[in-house]
Tab-separated table of C-alpha atoms in Angstrom:
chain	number	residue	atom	x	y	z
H	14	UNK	CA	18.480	7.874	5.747
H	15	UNK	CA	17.046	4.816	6.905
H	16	UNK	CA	13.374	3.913	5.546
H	17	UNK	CA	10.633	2.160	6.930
H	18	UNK	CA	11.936	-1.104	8.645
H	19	UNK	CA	9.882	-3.956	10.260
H	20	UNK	CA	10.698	-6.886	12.203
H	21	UNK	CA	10.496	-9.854	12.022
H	22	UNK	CA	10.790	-10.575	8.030
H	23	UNK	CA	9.303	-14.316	9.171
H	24	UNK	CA	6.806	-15.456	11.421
H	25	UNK	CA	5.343	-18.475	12.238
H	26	UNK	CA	2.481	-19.126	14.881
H	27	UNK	CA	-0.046	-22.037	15.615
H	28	UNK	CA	-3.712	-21.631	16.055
H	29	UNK	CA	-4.905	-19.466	19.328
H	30	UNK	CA	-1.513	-17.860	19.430
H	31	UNK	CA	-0.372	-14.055	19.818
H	32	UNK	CA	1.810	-12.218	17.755
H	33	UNK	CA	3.809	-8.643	18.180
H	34	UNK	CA	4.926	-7.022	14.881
H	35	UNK	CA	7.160	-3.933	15.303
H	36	UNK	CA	7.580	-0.672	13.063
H	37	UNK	CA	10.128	1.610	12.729
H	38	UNK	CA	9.063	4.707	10.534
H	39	UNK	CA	11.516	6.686	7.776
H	40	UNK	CA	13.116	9.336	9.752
H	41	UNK	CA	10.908	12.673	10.358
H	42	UNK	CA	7.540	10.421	9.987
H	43	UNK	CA	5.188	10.589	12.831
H	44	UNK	CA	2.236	8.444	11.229
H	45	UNK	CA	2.667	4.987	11.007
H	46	UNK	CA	-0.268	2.655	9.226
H	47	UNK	CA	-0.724	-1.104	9.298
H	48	UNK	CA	-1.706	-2.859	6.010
H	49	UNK	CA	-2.601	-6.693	5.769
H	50	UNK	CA	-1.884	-8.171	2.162
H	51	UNK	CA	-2.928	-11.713	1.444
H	52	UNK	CA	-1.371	-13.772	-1.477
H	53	UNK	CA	-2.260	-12.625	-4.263
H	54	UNK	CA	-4.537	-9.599	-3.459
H	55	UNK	CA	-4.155	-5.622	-2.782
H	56	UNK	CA	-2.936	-4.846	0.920
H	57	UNK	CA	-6.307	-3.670	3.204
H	58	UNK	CA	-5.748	-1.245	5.652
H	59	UNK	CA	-5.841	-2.336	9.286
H	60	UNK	CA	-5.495	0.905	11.291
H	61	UNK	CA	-3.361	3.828	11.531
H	62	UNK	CA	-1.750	5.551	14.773
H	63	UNK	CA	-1.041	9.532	15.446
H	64	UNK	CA	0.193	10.866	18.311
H	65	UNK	CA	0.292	7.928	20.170
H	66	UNK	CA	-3.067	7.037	19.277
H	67	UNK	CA	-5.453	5.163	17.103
H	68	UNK	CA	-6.514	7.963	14.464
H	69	UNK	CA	-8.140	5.658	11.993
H	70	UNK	CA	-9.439	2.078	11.404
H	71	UNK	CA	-10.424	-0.608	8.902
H	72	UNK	CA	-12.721	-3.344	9.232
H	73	UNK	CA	-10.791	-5.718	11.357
H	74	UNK	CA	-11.783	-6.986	14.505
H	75	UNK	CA	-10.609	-5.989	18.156
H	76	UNK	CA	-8.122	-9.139	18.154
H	77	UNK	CA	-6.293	-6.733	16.154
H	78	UNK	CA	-4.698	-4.491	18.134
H	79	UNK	CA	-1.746	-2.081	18.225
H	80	UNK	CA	0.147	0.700	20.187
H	81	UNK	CA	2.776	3.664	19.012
H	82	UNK	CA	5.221	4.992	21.033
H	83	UNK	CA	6.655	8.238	21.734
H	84	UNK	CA	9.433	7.871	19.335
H	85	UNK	CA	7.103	7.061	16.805
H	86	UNK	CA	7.589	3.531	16.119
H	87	UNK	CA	4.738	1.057	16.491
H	88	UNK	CA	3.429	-2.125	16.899
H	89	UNK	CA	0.469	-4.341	15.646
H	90	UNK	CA	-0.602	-7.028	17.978
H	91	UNK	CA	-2.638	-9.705	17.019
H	92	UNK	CA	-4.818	-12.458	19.213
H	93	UNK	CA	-5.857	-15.719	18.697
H	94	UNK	CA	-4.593	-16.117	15.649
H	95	UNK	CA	-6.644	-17.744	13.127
H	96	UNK	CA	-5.694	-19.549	9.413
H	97	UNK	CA	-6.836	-16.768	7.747
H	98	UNK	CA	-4.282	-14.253	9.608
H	99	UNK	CA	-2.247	-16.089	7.555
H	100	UNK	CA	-0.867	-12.517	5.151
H	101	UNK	CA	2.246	-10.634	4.593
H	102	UNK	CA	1.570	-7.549	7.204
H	103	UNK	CA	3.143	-4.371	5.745
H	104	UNK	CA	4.017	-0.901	7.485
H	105	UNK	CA	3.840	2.424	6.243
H	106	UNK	CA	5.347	5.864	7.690
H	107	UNK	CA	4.001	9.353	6.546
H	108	UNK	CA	3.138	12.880	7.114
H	109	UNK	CA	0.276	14.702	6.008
H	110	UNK	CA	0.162	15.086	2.353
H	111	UNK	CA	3.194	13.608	1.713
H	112	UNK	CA	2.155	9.997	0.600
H	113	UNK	CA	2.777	6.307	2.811
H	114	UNK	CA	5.777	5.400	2.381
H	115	UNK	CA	5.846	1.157	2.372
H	116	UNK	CA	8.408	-1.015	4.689
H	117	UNK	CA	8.943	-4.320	3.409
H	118	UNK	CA	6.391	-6.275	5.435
H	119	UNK	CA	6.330	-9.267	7.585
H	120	UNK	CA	5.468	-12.852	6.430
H	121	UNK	CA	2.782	-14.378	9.038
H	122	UNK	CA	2.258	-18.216	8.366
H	123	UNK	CA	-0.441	-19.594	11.391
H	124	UNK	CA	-0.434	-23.443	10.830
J	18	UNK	CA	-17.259	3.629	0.505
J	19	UNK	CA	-14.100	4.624	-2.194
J	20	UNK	CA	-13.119	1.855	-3.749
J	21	UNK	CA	-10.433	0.655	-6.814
J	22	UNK	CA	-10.883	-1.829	-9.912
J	23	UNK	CA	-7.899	-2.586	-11.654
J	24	UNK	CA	-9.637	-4.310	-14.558
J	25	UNK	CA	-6.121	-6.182	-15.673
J	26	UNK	CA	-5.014	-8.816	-13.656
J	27	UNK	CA	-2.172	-9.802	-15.948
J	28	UNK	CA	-0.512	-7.656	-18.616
J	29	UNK	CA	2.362	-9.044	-21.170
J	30	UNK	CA	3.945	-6.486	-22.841
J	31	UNK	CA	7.384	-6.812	-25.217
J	32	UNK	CA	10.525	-5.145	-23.979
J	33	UNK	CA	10.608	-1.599	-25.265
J	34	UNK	CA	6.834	-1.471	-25.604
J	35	UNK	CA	4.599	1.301	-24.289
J	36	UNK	CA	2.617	0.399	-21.643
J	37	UNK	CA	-1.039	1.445	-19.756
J	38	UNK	CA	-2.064	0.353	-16.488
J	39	UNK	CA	-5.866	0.906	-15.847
J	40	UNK	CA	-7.401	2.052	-12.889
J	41	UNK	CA	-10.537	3.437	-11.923
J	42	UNK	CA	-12.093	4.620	-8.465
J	43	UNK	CA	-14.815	4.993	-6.995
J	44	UNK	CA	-15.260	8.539	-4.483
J	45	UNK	CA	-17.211	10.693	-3.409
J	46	UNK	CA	-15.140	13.992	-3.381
J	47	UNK	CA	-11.645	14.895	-4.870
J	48	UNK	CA	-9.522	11.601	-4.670
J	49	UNK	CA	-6.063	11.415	-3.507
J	50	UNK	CA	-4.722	8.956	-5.791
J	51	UNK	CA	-1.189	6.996	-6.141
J	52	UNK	CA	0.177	4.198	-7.785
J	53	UNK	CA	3.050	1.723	-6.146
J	54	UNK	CA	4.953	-0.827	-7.184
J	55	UNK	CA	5.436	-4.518	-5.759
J	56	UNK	CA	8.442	-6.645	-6.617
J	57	UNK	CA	8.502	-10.566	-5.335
J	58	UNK	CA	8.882	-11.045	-1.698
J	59	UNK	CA	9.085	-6.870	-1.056
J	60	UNK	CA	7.287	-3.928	0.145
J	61	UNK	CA	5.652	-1.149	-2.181
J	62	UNK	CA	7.589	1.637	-3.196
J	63	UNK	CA	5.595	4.908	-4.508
J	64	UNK	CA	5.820	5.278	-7.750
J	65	UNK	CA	3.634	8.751	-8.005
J	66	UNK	CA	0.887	10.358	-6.574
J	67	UNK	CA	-1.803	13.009	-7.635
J	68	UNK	CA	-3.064	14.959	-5.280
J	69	UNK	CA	-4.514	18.489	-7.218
J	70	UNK	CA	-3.454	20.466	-9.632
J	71	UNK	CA	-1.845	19.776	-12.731
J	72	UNK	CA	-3.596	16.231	-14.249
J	73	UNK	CA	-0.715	14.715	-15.489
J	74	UNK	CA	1.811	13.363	-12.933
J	75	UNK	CA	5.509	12.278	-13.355
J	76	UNK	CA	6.628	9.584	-10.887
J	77	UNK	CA	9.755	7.721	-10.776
J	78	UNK	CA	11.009	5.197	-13.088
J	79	UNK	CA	10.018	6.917	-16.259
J	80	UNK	CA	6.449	6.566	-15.399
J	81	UNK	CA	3.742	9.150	-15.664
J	82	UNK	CA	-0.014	9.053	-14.493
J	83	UNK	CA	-3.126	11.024	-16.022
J	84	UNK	CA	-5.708	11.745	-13.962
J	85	UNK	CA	-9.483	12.066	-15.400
J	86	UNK	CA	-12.005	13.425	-13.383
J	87	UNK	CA	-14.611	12.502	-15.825
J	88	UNK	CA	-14.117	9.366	-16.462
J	89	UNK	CA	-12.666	8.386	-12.650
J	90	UNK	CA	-9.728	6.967	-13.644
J	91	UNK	CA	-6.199	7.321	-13.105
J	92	UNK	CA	-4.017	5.301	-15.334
J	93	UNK	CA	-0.687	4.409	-15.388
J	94	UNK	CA	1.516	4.696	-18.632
J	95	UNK	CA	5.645	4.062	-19.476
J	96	UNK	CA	6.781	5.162	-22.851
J	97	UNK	CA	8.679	1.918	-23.382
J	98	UNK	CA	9.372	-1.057	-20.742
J	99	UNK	CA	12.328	-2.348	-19.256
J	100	UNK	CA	12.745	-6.147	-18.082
J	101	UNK	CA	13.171	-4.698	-15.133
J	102	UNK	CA	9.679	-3.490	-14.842
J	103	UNK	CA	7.848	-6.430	-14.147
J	104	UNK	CA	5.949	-6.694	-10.756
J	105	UNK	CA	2.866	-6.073	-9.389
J	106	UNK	CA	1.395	-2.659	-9.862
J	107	UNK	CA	-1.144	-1.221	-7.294
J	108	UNK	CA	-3.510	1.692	-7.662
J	109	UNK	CA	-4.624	3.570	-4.679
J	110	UNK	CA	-7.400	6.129	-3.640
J	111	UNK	CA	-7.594	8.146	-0.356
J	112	UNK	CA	-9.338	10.799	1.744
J	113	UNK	CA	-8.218	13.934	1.001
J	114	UNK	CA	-9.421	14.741	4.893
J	115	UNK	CA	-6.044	13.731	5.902
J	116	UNK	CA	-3.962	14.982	3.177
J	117	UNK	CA	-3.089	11.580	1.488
J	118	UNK	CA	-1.795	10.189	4.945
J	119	UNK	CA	-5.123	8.538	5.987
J	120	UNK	CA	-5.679	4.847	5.558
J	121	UNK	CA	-5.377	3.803	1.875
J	122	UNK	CA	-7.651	1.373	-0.601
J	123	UNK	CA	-6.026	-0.457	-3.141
J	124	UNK	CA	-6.670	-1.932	-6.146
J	125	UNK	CA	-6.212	-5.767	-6.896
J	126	UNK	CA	-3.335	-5.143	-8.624
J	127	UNK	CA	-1.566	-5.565	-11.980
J	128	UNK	CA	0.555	-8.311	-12.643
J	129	UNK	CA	2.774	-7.008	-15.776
J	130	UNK	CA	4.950	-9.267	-16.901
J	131	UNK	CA	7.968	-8.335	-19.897
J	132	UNK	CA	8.461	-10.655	-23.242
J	133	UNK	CA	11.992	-10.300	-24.276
């Protein structure tokens, strides 16, 4: 049983750029949450998605952005990217009450 | 707002010593509470969570978790420590409206590191 994967494991953008980061949850998961964790600090939650939709969200601005899809997997979009985007973004799958269960993230570097 | 101190940022502890992690939270109603660990370069991986019921938790790894309603805290203890334990430990509160799946806030984290 595969678990939570994410793709790519390495990113790297310029200033002003857009980004895509994909999801796939663990297998029978149908909640998928974003997390952003910069060096050296806890991850913060960016927003999570239900049903296709946006069920809950963290303080981060509109240029972050993201969709599911009907087979549950999911993607977090982000626009003009600044420095300070600059994190290793981390995916979690779940279902109610049974804990987030982590993938193992993607590094974002924005020069 | 819930939030988590982990009062320890860094930890040394001697192979085959016991070990506590601290954590304490901050919230409003009855936490849902977990604790993950974080090697280099990885992802989390649940160690245990608490989310009623009995207030001592077993988790994997040989790791166990007490939770203390009075004194809000939730910390994390190993009989005795492996090299292979050292990594970044994160505590974690959430809403119990969403039955541990909503969005989660984390501690700072624990860096433990093992003397041989």
């Amino acid at each position: 049983d595969a678990g939570v994967t994410q793709s790519p494991t390495h990113l790297i953008k310029t200033r002003g750029q857009q980004v895509t980061l994909r999801c796939s949850p663990k297998s029978g998961h149908d909640t998928v949450s974003w997390y952003q964790q910069a060096l050296g600090q806890g991850p913060q939650f960016i927003f999570q998605y239900y049903e296709e939709e946006e069920r809950q969200r963290g303080n981060f601005p509109d240029r972050f952005s993201g969709h599911q899809f009907p087979n549950y997997s999911s993607e977090l979009n982000v626009n003009a990217l600044l420095l300070g985007d600059s994190a290793l973004y981390l995916c979690a799958s779940s279902l109610l009450a049974g804990g987030q269960f982590f993938g193992p993230g993607t590094r974002l570097t924005v020069l | 707002a819930q939030s988590v101190t982990q009062p320890d940022i860094h930890i040394t502890v001697s192979e085959g010593a016991s070990l506590e992690l601290r954590c304490n939270y901050s919230y409003g109603a009855t936490p849902y509470l977990f604790w993950y660990v974080q090697s280099p370069g990885q992802g989390l991986q649940l160690l245990l969570k608490y989310f009623s019921g009995d207030t001592l938790v077993q988790g994997i790894k040989g790791f166990e978790a007490e939770f203390k309603r009075s004194q809000s805290s939730f910390n994390l203890r190993k009989p005795s420590v492996h090299w292979s334990d050292a990594a970044e430990y994160f505590c974690a509160v959430g809403d119990d409206s969403g039955g541990g799946a909503d969005g989660l806030t984390f501690g700072k984290g624990t860096h433990l590191i093992i003397q041989p």
